[in-house]
C-alpha atoms as one frame of an Amber mdcrd trajectory, in Angstrom:
protein
  46.857   0.584  10.594  44.052  -1.854   9.748  41.829  -0.423   6.990  39.638
  -3.457   6.312  36.576  -1.743   7.855  37.227   1.690   6.350  34.673   3.119
   3.937  36.065   3.324   0.432  34.490   6.420  -1.192  35.612   5.265  -4.630
  34.051   1.811  -4.351  30.476   2.007  -5.733  29.592  -1.235  -3.924  30.628
   0.056  -0.491  27.439   1.689   0.811  28.100   1.541   4.555  27.075   4.701
   6.356  26.117   6.505   3.148  22.935   8.150   4.469  22.899  11.796   3.523
  23.347  13.887   6.682  21.012  16.518   5.220  18.408  13.827   4.420  18.101
  15.093   0.847  16.757  12.436  -1.535  18.619  13.974  -4.483  21.914  13.108
  -2.776  21.037   9.450  -2.179  23.120   6.807  -3.830  21.161   5.641  -6.946
  20.943   2.063  -5.695  19.668   3.216  -2.282  17.056   5.326  -4.083  15.903
   2.341  -6.159  15.735   0.102  -3.101  13.603   2.643  -1.213  11.290   3.228
  -4.178  10.873  -0.524  -4.711  10.127  -1.102  -1.007   7.322   1.484  -1.174
   5.974   0.044  -4.427   5.967  -3.426  -2.887   4.061  -2.080   0.113   1.315
  -0.766  -2.201   0.956  -4.223  -3.749   1.225  -6.034  -0.411  -1.637  -3.910
   0.967  -4.132  -4.950  -1.719  -2.943  -8.554  -1.752  -3.486  -8.799   2.007
  -6.974  -7.317   1.691  -7.938  -9.621  -1.178  -6.185 -12.882  -0.303  -5.042
 -12.665   3.302  -6.463 -11.583   6.619  -7.797  -8.053   6.052  -6.988  -6.947
   9.607  -3.318  -7.681   8.937  -3.013  -4.611   6.687  -2.729  -2.619   9.925
   0.818  -3.990  10.272   1.760  -2.216   7.034   1.117   1.163   8.701   3.171
   3.059  11.234   1.675   2.885  14.759   0.074   6.308  14.158  -0.958   5.466
  10.576  -4.073   6.937   8.956  -6.544   5.626   6.332  -8.802   8.352   4.957
 -11.388   8.833   2.246 -11.314  12.205   0.514 -15.110  12.392   0.584 -17.149
  11.754   3.689 -16.127  11.374   7.270 -14.173   8.131   7.056 -10.838   8.565
   8.818  -9.271   5.731  10.776  -6.216   6.524  12.922  -3.796   4.172  14.632
  -2.968   0.501  14.158  -5.591  -0.828  16.572  -8.370   1.157  14.884  -7.102
   0.133  11.436  -6.990  -3.539  12.463 -10.581  -3.385  13.749 -11.801  -1.500
  10.663 -10.322  -3.876   8.084 -11.058  -7.025  10.113 -14.719  -5.941  10.157
 -15.141  -6.682   6.447 -17.808  -9.296   5.675 -16.318 -12.797   5.862 -18.095
 -13.747   2.607 -16.623 -10.844   0.611 -14.739 -11.701  -2.574 -12.624  -8.802
  -3.803  -9.818  -8.269  -6.265  -7.972  -5.016  -6.710  -5.809  -4.075  -9.666
  -3.157  -1.412  -9.085  -1.353   0.405 -11.876   0.664   3.549 -12.511   2.442
   3.339  -9.148   4.616   6.452  -8.959   6.842   6.640  -5.871   8.701   9.867
  -5.092  11.294  10.035  -2.346  10.886  13.202  -0.287  13.887  12.438   1.943
  16.147   9.489   2.683  13.457   8.090   5.001  10.152   9.448   3.628   8.300
   9.076   0.351   4.973   9.651  -1.372   3.166   7.604  -4.007   0.191   7.882
  -6.297  -1.453   4.646  -7.479  -4.475   4.027  -9.706  -6.723   1.169  -8.597
  -9.783  -0.740  -9.757 -11.827  -2.855  -7.331 -14.029  -5.807  -8.218 -16.102
  -6.970  -5.245 -19.162  -8.994  -4.210 -20.541 -10.062  -0.848 -22.238 -13.407
  -0.234 -19.580 -15.441  -2.040 -19.412 -19.059  -0.894 -16.884 -20.361  -3.405
 -16.310 -21.019  -7.058 -15.850 -18.827 -10.066 -18.336 -16.061 -10.857 -19.255
 -14.498 -14.190 -17.499 -11.193 -14.877 -18.819  -8.052 -13.245 -18.142  -4.380
 -13.613 -15.780  -2.809 -11.094 -17.366  -1.220  -8.019 -14.583   1.355  -7.623
 -12.037   3.116  -9.784  -9.812   5.723  -8.230  -6.407   6.410  -6.807  -4.483
   6.087  -3.572  -2.281   8.955  -2.383   0.200   7.541   0.108   2.949   8.758
   2.385   5.620   6.399   3.705   8.251   6.471   6.407  11.155   4.148   7.024
  11.012   2.830  10.587  13.805   0.603  11.897  14.868  -0.300   8.357  11.331
  -1.117   7.153   9.171   1.114   4.965   5.605   1.587   6.267   2.533   3.574
   5.276   1.941   6.687   7.358  -1.160   7.827   5.480  -3.324   6.423   2.725
  -5.928   8.689   1.220  -8.459   7.179  -1.176  -9.969   9.217  -4.021 -12.849
   7.691  -5.981 -13.646   8.712  -9.550 -16.251   5.982 -10.085 -18.068   4.064
  -7.362 -21.139   1.960  -6.802 -22.627  -0.363  -4.216 -21.179  -3.780  -3.465
 -23.439  -6.471  -4.896 -24.742  -9.077  -2.443 -25.117 -12.441  -4.159 -28.336
 -14.321  -3.615 -28.174 -18.004  -2.624 -29.172 -18.877  -6.220 -26.032 -17.086
  -7.526 -23.752 -19.027  -5.223 -25.252 -22.392  -6.188 -25.276 -21.853  -9.947
 -22.283 -19.566 -10.346 -24.505 -17.192 -12.338
């Protein structure tokens, strides 16, 4: 009998077919748990990096097809990848933004679902045409509350809810600011 493909339950490196049939996160292999948590944490960082340094509309690809972006206050709720793509791609082309994320706490709720809470601070101006600007106060400080789902081996956002503790308007730079860097 050929046993080369048999699962060895005593081998900690043999993780083939180790998904918990009950889908309980507490029964996940510790390495599988770490990999899932890290994938969700990376998704949080990839989201803000794409908004700040990439093509904002591309953040839609980080959501499930039925994904939702929602603000806790107000009537801002965007559902579905196409709507998310249009929403984020509609940002002003001359917007300069940088987001700092900290205290990312991912919690697996099953072998294929998770939640996370992340603090964020947003620095942002419109009318930027290039160059370095003097420091400014943040325009937002708050937290993201996320849910994730693993789809075809890839972790994606299913919902992102934004809670603001501090917020103000986005400054629009005057042409004099962009020429002098003031």
